[in-house]
Amino acid sequence: MTREKTVAVVGAGLAGSLLTCYLARRGYTVTMYERRPDPRTGKVERGRSINLALSERGLDALRRIGLDRSVMADALPMRGRMIHPVEGEPGFQPYSSDGERAINSISRGALNNALLEAATALPGVTAHFDHRLTGLDPKTGEMRFDTPHGVVEAQADVVIGTDGFSSAVRGQLLAHTGLTESLDFLEHGYKELTIPARDGEFAMDPGALHIWPRGASMMIALPNPDRSFTCTLFWPTGGTDAFASLSSPAAIEQHFARVYPDVIELAPNLVDDYLHNPVGVLGTVRCSPWHAYGRVGLLGDAAHAIVPFYGQGANCAFEDVVELDRILDETGDDWDRALPEFEARRRENTEAIAQMALDNFVEMRDKVASPVFQAQKKVEHALERALPGRYVSRYELVSFSTTPYAQVQQRVRRQQRLLAAAAGAAVLAAGALAAFAFRKGTGR
Ligand code: FAD
């Protein structure tokens, strides 16, 4: 069925291309506008290749439209964290109690290309690259784009901004409607480094997400199908213990030899990567409302960018697409009702994952290395095995289920209260037993 309304999707990144697939399948005529050249024909920017951990929420969105198998063909499962201490051997911590469940390392570029390929193969879809949105009238849906050939104007019945962290559509809603926003930048930025294949093989275990937790800084590495690893170094952008503090090759080598000693040998291009790859910023975007006049909406990072420490930004954006599709089903494609309903259902969930992602930064850069944390994880997995389905860890609920994020937070709080009460009762019982034994022993 072809629908009367035309939709413009601004930003053909991960969320935009998946959303286009869903909308085109509903029968909409969809035009995608992307500020960058077509990534299927161009080169990836240096230091911006980032691979992603795709987990159940993202997979669920792909599965619903039959894209999971093709997209996941090149993904590499990671069944746990490999913690690299400053001294000594790395240690493996499984993500799930059975040690089997995995998150999947996938190239952002390959994922984007596969989704674009799927979207543009559908009837009714047109994609315009090198089109940067610079103007939007939210009342009429009239848009203006800067292109290499000058300014281009277009109009659509519905305009969805999937243009990421620094969304221009959000900027236009800020300028023309009552939208308010807050951008909380993290003190830490990130830089990409590479651990290439060694003699054609992976230089580390490809079945794990590698973490170098160092308190003030942290590095992670995810495997790639070409047997290399993409590393992301998280460090404050300014100050003495920060990216800005290293500017010479000698200083970079000395720093890594002291803080990440095993990486020196694994990353022969370390100095070149460090000097030439850009430092990206990280932060949380909060704004409201995500829609205007029943015809303009925001989705994905444009509405609610989060920090990457739970590996959920793209997963959450894909979940947005599924929810919007469900609401269009329920409302009979009444966008006037669907856009506010979308925000009403998603907001508490995106706020919950934003907070959990911030909390997980502390866990990843600090706690994972501590023996207490490792013991806690073992107890948690033992509980999961002893009480299947009744005790489920936060990591498991976030990464291996589609339980709404807000419910995950509530359930984890409830479990923690029960555990504290059970631990308290166990301490009381042990005390009573000891007192009884003492009285028996002394005859009192
Ligand atoms: P984007 O992917 O940013 O896409 C926005 C698109 O809009 C881009 O193509 C851009 O060029 C285009 N655009 C921007 N402005 C305009 C304009 N004016 N006109 C037209 N087009 C425009 N998420 C995970 O799920 N798992 C992970 O492991 C993970 N790791 C991450 C690691 C790092 C270091 C970072 C920074 C993020 C990570 N994320 C991860 C988050 C994930 O990358 C984002 O949440 C996801 O890309 C959001 O998708 P999006 O389509 O909303 O935005």
mmCIF file of N, CA and C and ligand atoms in Angstrom, residues 9-17 33-36 39 48 50-55 78 103-104 108 112 128 130-134 144-145 161-169 190-192 209 220 222 232 234 280-282 299-318 320 405, ligand 1:
data_model
loop_
_atom_site.group_PDB
_atom_site.id
_atom_site.type_symbol
_atom_site.label_atom_id
_atom_site.label_comp_id
_atom_site.label_asym_id
_atom_site.label_seq_id
_atom_site.Cartn_x
_atom_site.Cartn_y
_atom_site.Cartn_z
ATOM 1 N N VAL A 9 13.747 11.941 5.989
ATOM 2 C CA VAL A 9 14.579 11.489 7.102
ATOM 3 C C VAL A 9 15.900 12.238 6.970
ATOM 4 N N VAL A 10 16.190 13.101 7.941
ATOM 5 C CA VAL A 10 17.399 13.926 7.851
ATOM 6 C C VAL A 10 18.507 13.274 8.667
ATOM 7 N N GLY A 11 19.552 12.792 7.977
ATOM 8 C CA GLY A 11 20.639 12.050 8.641
ATOM 9 C C GLY A 11 20.500 10.584 8.296
ATOM 10 N N ALA A 12 21.381 10.095 7.406
ATOM 11 C CA ALA A 12 21.303 8.687 6.986
ATOM 12 C C ALA A 12 22.370 7.870 7.711
ATOM 13 N N GLY A 13 22.465 8.082 9.020
ATOM 14 C CA GLY A 13 23.365 7.272 9.850
ATOM 15 C C GLY A 13 22.657 5.980 10.222
ATOM 16 N N LEU A 14 22.960 5.457 11.410
ATOM 17 C CA LEU A 14 22.403 4.158 11.801
ATOM 18 C C LEU A 14 20.894 4.243 11.986
ATOM 19 N N ALA A 15 20.438 5.210 12.773
ATOM 20 C CA ALA A 15 19.001 5.305 13.044
ATOM 21 C C ALA A 15 18.235 5.687 11.784
ATOM 22 N N GLY A 16 18.759 6.655 11.030
ATOM 23 C CA GLY A 16 18.056 7.159 9.842
ATOM 24 C C GLY A 16 17.866 6.076 8.794
ATOM 25 N N SER A 17 18.916 5.268 8.565
ATOM 26 C CA SER A 17 18.751 4.257 7.510
ATOM 27 C C SER A 17 17.837 3.125 7.973
ATOM 28 N N TYR A 33 18.174 12.565 3.583
ATOM 29 C CA TYR A 33 19.141 13.627 3.293
ATOM 30 C C TYR A 33 20.325 13.450 4.233
ATOM 31 N N GLU A 34 21.514 13.346 3.687
ATOM 32 C CA GLU A 34 22.700 13.092 4.495
ATOM 33 C C GLU A 34 23.771 14.126 4.149
ATOM 34 N N ARG A 35 24.374 14.727 5.197
ATOM 35 C CA ARG A 35 25.349 15.800 4.909
ATOM 36 C C ARG A 35 26.646 15.256 4.309
ATOM 37 N N ARG A 36 26.971 13.982 4.596
ATOM 38 C CA ARG A 36 28.232 13.425 4.100
ATOM 39 C C ARG A 36 28.052 12.809 2.712
ATOM 40 N N PRO A 39 28.619 6.909 1.983
ATOM 41 C CA PRO A 39 29.719 6.150 2.604
ATOM 42 C C PRO A 39 30.030 4.861 1.854
ATOM 43 N N ARG A 48 37.871 7.559 12.770
ATOM 44 C CA ARG A 48 36.423 7.620 13.021
ATOM 45 C C ARG A 48 35.754 6.328 12.552
ATOM 46 N N ILE A 50 35.349 3.587 14.405
ATOM 47 C CA ILE A 50 34.709 2.985 15.589
ATOM 48 C C ILE A 50 33.859 1.739 15.319
ATOM 49 N N ASN A 51 34.173 0.669 15.992
ATOM 50 C CA ASN A 51 33.233 -0.443 15.916
ATOM 51 C C ASN A 51 32.294 -0.389 17.119
ATOM 52 N N LEU A 52 31.205 -1.045 16.968
ATOM 53 C CA LEU A 52 30.147 -0.955 17.973
ATOM 54 C C LEU A 52 29.887 -2.318 18.574
ATOM 55 N N ALA A 53 29.375 -2.322 19.805
ATOM 56 C CA ALA A 53 28.870 -3.566 20.377
ATOM 57 C C ALA A 53 27.362 -3.563 20.156
ATOM 58 N N LEU A 54 26.917 -4.494 19.332
ATOM 59 C CA LEU A 54 25.485 -4.611 19.067
ATOM 60 C C LEU A 54 24.938 -5.734 19.938
ATOM 61 N N SER A 55 23.865 -5.461 20.667
ATOM 62 C CA SER A 55 23.330 -6.499 21.554
ATOM 63 C C SER A 55 21.848 -6.725 21.233
ATOM 64 N N MET A 78 31.508 -11.391 21.497
ATOM 65 C CA MET A 78 32.415 -11.173 22.648
ATOM 66 C C MET A 78 31.658 -11.649 23.888
ATOM 67 N N ILE A 103 27.896 -10.132 23.402
ATOM 68 C CA ILE A 103 27.578 -8.937 22.626
ATOM 69 C C ILE A 103 28.431 -9.021 21.361
ATOM 70 N N ASN A 104 28.094 -8.244 20.341
ATOM 71 C CA ASN A 104 28.710 -8.481 19.039
ATOM 72 C C ASN A 104 29.471 -7.260 18.542
ATOM 73 N N ARG A 108 31.013 0.035 12.514
ATOM 74 C CA ARG A 108 29.934 1.013 12.334
ATOM 75 C C ARG A 108 29.704 1.273 10.848
ATOM 76 N N ASN A 112 26.313 0.615 8.799
ATOM 77 C CA ASN A 112 25.634 1.728 8.128
ATOM 78 C C ASN A 112 25.429 1.411 6.642
ATOM 79 N N HIS A 128 19.682 11.411 -0.801
ATOM 80 C CA HIS A 128 20.505 12.525 -1.301
ATOM 81 C C HIS A 128 21.680 12.700 -0.356
ATOM 82 N N ASP A 130 25.620 14.477 0.505
ATOM 83 C CA ASP A 130 26.179 15.834 0.391
ATOM 84 C C ASP A 130 25.074 16.882 0.550
ATOM 85 N N HIS A 131 24.070 16.589 1.335
ATOM 86 C CA HIS A 131 22.979 17.525 1.632
ATOM 87 C C HIS A 131 22.961 17.804 3.129
ATOM 88 N N ARG A 132 23.424 18.992 3.499
ATOM 89 C CA ARG A 132 23.449 19.360 4.925
ATOM 90 C C ARG A 132 22.249 20.256 5.227
ATOM 91 N N LEU A 133 21.401 19.806 6.128
ATOM 92 C CA LEU A 133 20.234 20.630 6.467
ATOM 93 C C LEU A 133 20.700 21.903 7.178
ATOM 94 N N THR A 134 20.239 23.054 6.658
ATOM 95 C CA THR A 134 20.606 24.318 7.298
ATOM 96 C C THR A 134 19.369 25.115 7.713
ATOM 97 N N ARG A 144 15.840 23.480 3.913
ATOM 98 C CA ARG A 144 16.900 24.041 3.063
ATOM 99 C C ARG A 144 18.189 23.264 3.310
ATOM 100 N N PHE A 145 18.891 22.936 2.238
ATOM 101 C CA PHE A 145 20.124 22.168 2.357
ATOM 102 C C PHE A 145 21.262 22.873 1.640
ATOM 103 N N GLY A 161 14.205 14.013 12.311
ATOM 104 C CA GLY A 161 15.631 14.310 12.503
ATOM 105 C C GLY A 161 16.328 13.118 13.129
ATOM 106 N N THR A 162 17.164 12.451 12.326
ATOM 107 C CA THR A 162 18.015 11.374 12.858
ATOM 108 C C THR A 162 19.455 11.805 12.603
ATOM 109 N N ASP A 163 19.721 13.085 12.891
ATOM 110 C CA ASP A 163 21.020 13.648 12.520
ATOM 111 C C ASP A 163 21.974 13.777 13.709
ATOM 112 N N GLY A 164 21.800 12.889 14.684
ATOM 113 C CA GLY A 164 22.845 12.674 15.667
ATOM 114 C C GLY A 164 23.010 13.714 16.756
ATOM 115 N N PHE A 165 24.117 13.558 17.486
ATOM 116 C CA PHE A 165 24.437 14.347 18.681
ATOM 117 C C PHE A 165 24.222 15.865 18.468
ATOM 118 N N SER A 166 24.753 16.399 17.364
ATOM 119 C CA SER A 166 24.670 17.861 17.150
ATOM 120 C C SER A 166 23.535 18.201 16.191
ATOM 121 N N SER A 167 22.440 17.474 16.279
ATOM 122 C CA SER A 167 21.318 17.574 15.341
ATOM 123 C C SER A 167 20.939 18.994 14.896
ATOM 124 N N ALA A 168 20.946 19.173 13.564
ATOM 125 C CA ALA A 168 20.509 20.459 13.009
ATOM 126 C C ALA A 168 18.984 20.584 13.104
ATOM 127 N N VAL A 169 18.275 19.460 13.014
ATOM 128 C CA VAL A 169 16.806 19.514 13.141
ATOM 129 C C VAL A 169 16.453 19.981 14.558
ATOM 130 N N TYR A 190 37.591 10.944 23.514
ATOM 131 C CA TYR A 190 38.090 9.632 23.092
ATOM 132 C C TYR A 190 38.925 9.741 21.825
ATOM 133 N N LYS A 191 39.857 8.814 21.709
ATOM 134 C CA LYS A 191 40.735 8.754 20.532
ATOM 135 C C LYS A 191 40.856 7.301 20.115
ATOM 136 N N GLU A 192 40.854 7.119 18.797
ATOM 137 C CA GLU A 192 40.932 5.748 18.288
ATOM 138 C C GLU A 192 42.384 5.349 18.010
ATOM 139 N N LEU A 209 35.772 -8.394 24.940
ATOM 140 C CA LEU A 209 35.955 -6.949 24.855
ATOM 141 C C LEU A 209 37.092 -6.640 25.838
ATOM 142 N N ILE A 220 39.648 0.620 25.725
ATOM 143 C CA ILE A 220 38.941 -0.623 25.382
ATOM 144 C C ILE A 220 39.367 -1.032 23.971
ATOM 145 N N LEU A 222 37.969 -3.647 20.648
ATOM 146 C CA LEU A 222 36.993 -4.592 20.088
ATOM 147 C C LEU A 222 37.579 -5.216 18.824
ATOM 148 N N THR A 232 39.754 2.195 21.738
ATOM 149 C CA THR A 232 39.296 3.552 22.038
ATOM 150 C C THR A 232 39.862 3.940 23.394
ATOM 151 N N PHE A 234 39.899 6.521 26.384
ATOM 152 C CA PHE A 234 39.079 7.568 27.019
ATOM 153 C C PHE A 234 39.954 8.274 28.052
ATOM 154 N N GLY A 280 37.543 12.897 20.003
ATOM 155 C CA GLY A 280 36.093 13.143 19.910
ATOM 156 C C GLY A 280 35.533 13.529 21.271
ATOM 157 N N VAL A 281 34.428 14.281 21.265
ATOM 158 C CA VAL A 281 33.803 14.655 22.540
ATOM 159 C C VAL A 281 32.673 13.675 22.863
ATOM 160 N N LEU A 282 32.356 13.588 24.131
ATOM 161 C CA LEU A 282 31.291 12.688 24.601
ATOM 162 C C LEU A 282 30.336 13.473 25.488
ATOM 163 N N LEU A 299 14.672 11.485 16.692
ATOM 164 C CA LEU A 299 14.801 10.068 17.050
ATOM 165 C C LEU A 299 16.299 9.727 17.107
ATOM 166 N N GLY A 300 16.661 8.775 17.952
ATOM 167 C CA GLY A 300 18.072 8.380 18.093
ATOM 168 C C GLY A 300 18.860 9.444 18.849
ATOM 169 N N ASP A 301 20.166 9.541 18.531
ATOM 170 C CA ASP A 301 21.032 10.491 19.236
ATOM 171 C C ASP A 301 20.516 11.929 19.151
ATOM 172 N N ALA A 302 19.819 12.270 18.085
ATOM 173 C CA ALA A 302 19.309 13.643 17.944
ATOM 174 C C ALA A 302 18.399 14.000 19.111
ATOM 175 N N ALA A 303 17.665 13.007 19.619
ATOM 176 C CA ALA A 303 16.737 13.264 20.736
ATOM 177 C C ALA A 303 17.397 13.016 22.087
ATOM 178 N N HIS A 304 18.320 12.028 22.143
ATOM 179 C CA HIS A 304 18.790 11.595 23.480
ATOM 180 C C HIS A 304 20.159 10.934 23.422
ATOM 181 N N ALA A 305 21.178 11.623 22.901
ATOM 182 C CA ALA A 305 22.521 11.010 22.852
ATOM 183 C C ALA A 305 22.994 10.699 24.267
ATOM 184 N N ILE A 306 23.717 9.583 24.393
ATOM 185 C CA ILE A 306 24.216 9.168 25.708
ATOM 186 C C ILE A 306 25.708 8.866 25.593
ATOM 187 N N VAL A 307 26.383 8.724 26.731
ATOM 188 C CA VAL A 307 27.805 8.358 26.683
ATOM 189 C C VAL A 307 27.894 6.860 26.345
ATOM 190 N N PRO A 308 29.042 6.419 25.770
ATOM 191 C CA PRO A 308 29.041 5.066 25.161
ATOM 192 C C PRO A 308 29.384 3.908 26.098
ATOM 193 N N PHE A 309 29.354 4.106 27.411
ATOM 194 C CA PHE A 309 29.958 3.100 28.296
ATOM 195 C C PHE A 309 29.082 1.868 28.576
ATOM 196 N N TYR A 310 27.861 1.851 28.089
ATOM 197 C CA TYR A 310 27.079 0.614 28.162
ATOM 198 C C TYR A 310 26.935 -0.004 26.779
ATOM 199 N N GLY A 311 27.544 0.637 25.767
ATOM 200 C CA GLY A 311 27.413 0.120 24.403
ATOM 201 C C GLY A 311 25.955 0.081 23.970
ATOM 202 N N GLN A 312 25.196 1.147 24.281
ATOM 203 C CA GLN A 312 23.759 1.089 24.033
ATOM 204 C C GLN A 312 23.204 2.188 23.120
ATOM 205 N N GLY A 313 24.029 3.181 22.735
ATOM 206 C CA GLY A 313 23.475 4.305 21.957
ATOM 207 C C GLY A 313 22.758 3.850 20.694
ATOM 208 N N ALA A 314 23.435 3.033 19.906
ATOM 209 C CA ALA A 314 22.832 2.569 18.649
ATOM 210 C C ALA A 314 21.714 1.571 18.947
ATOM 211 N N ASN A 315 21.937 0.710 19.935
ATOM 212 C CA ASN A 315 20.892 -0.260 20.308
ATOM 213 C C ASN A 315 19.606 0.466 20.704
ATOM 214 N N CYS A 316 19.787 1.545 21.461
ATOM 215 C CA CYS A 316 18.640 2.335 21.933
ATOM 216 C C CYS A 316 17.966 3.047 20.757
ATOM 217 N N ALA A 317 18.779 3.549 19.829
ATOM 218 C CA ALA A 317 18.208 4.232 18.646
ATOM 219 C C ALA A 317 17.403 3.237 17.802
ATOM 220 N N PHE A 318 17.902 2.001 17.687
ATOM 221 C CA PHE A 318 17.179 0.975 16.928
ATOM 222 C C PHE A 318 15.868 0.630 17.637
ATOM 223 N N ASP A 320 14.159 2.702 19.398
ATOM 224 C CA ASP A 320 13.267 3.841 19.061
ATOM 225 C C ASP A 320 12.477 3.536 17.791
ATOM 226 N N TYR A 405 14.337 -0.094 29.485
ATOM 227 C CA TYR A 405 15.441 0.339 30.363
ATOM 228 C C TYR A 405 14.942 0.808 31.736
HETATM 229 P P1 FAD B 1 24.578 9.086 14.033
HETATM 230 O O1 FAD B 1 25.067 7.696 13.887
HETATM 231 O O2 FAD B 1 25.483 10.115 14.594
HETATM 232 O O3 FAD B 1 24.087 9.546 12.592
HETATM 233 C C1 FAD B 1 23.715 10.876 12.326
HETATM 234 C C2 FAD B 1 23.818 11.111 10.824
HETATM 235 O O4 FAD B 1 23.278 12.403 10.533
HETATM 236 C C3 FAD B 1 25.250 11.100 10.323
HETATM 237 O O5 FAD B 1 25.352 10.309 9.171
HETATM 238 C C4 FAD B 1 25.531 12.577 10.025
HETATM 239 O O6 FAD B 1 26.483 12.765 9.003
HETATM 240 C C5 FAD B 1 24.146 13.070 9.635
HETATM 241 N N1 FAD B 1 23.974 14.523 9.816
HETATM 242 C C6 FAD B 1 24.414 15.288 10.858
HETATM 243 N N2 FAD B 1 24.045 16.579 10.671
HETATM 244 C C7 FAD B 1 23.357 16.631 9.505
HETATM 245 C C8 FAD B 1 22.728 17.688 8.780
HETATM 246 N N3 FAD B 1 22.763 18.966 9.215
HETATM 247 N N4 FAD B 1 22.096 17.391 7.605
HETATM 248 C C9 FAD B 1 22.077 16.108 7.141
HETATM 249 N N5 FAD B 1 22.677 15.065 7.790
HETATM 250 C C10 FAD B 1 23.299 15.323 8.950
HETATM 251 N N6 FAD B 1 26.386 2.464 20.533
HETATM 252 C C11 FAD B 1 26.135 1.151 20.695
HETATM 253 O O7 FAD B 1 24.973 0.713 20.599
HETATM 254 N N7 FAD B 1 27.134 0.267 21.000
HETATM 255 C C12 FAD B 1 28.429 0.677 21.139
HETATM 256 O O8 FAD B 1 29.322 -0.138 21.421
HETATM 257 C C13 FAD B 1 28.726 2.063 20.955
HETATM 258 N N8 FAD B 1 29.994 2.513 21.082
HETATM 259 C C14 FAD B 1 30.256 3.831 20.869
HETATM 260 C C15 FAD B 1 31.571 4.295 21.007
HETATM 261 C C16 FAD B 1 31.864 5.625 20.832
HETATM 262 C C17 FAD B 1 33.274 6.103 21.015
HETATM 263 C C18 FAD B 1 30.824 6.534 20.486
HETATM 264 C C19 FAD B 1 31.111 7.991 20.287
HETATM 265 C C20 FAD B 1 29.521 6.096 20.355
HETATM 266 C C21 FAD B 1 29.219 4.742 20.551
HETATM 267 N N9 FAD B 1 27.914 4.264 20.426
HETATM 268 C C22 FAD B 1 27.650 2.940 20.632
HETATM 269 C C23 FAD B 1 26.791 5.189 20.169
HETATM 270 C C24 FAD B 1 26.349 5.162 18.718
HETATM 271 O O9 FAD B 1 27.423 5.442 17.866
HETATM 272 C C25 FAD B 1 25.249 6.192 18.518
HETATM 273 O O10 FAD B 1 24.298 6.115 19.522
HETATM 274 C C26 FAD B 1 24.556 5.953 17.170
HETATM 275 O O11 FAD B 1 25.472 6.142 16.126
HETATM 276 C C27 FAD B 1 23.371 6.882 17.021
HETATM 277 O O12 FAD B 1 22.832 6.761 15.735
HETATM 278 P P2 FAD B 1 22.125 8.022 15.041
HETATM 279 O O13 FAD B 1 21.777 7.553 13.686
HETATM 280 O O14 FAD B 1 21.107 8.571 15.940
HETATM 281 O O15 FAD B 1 23.275 9.133 14.929
#
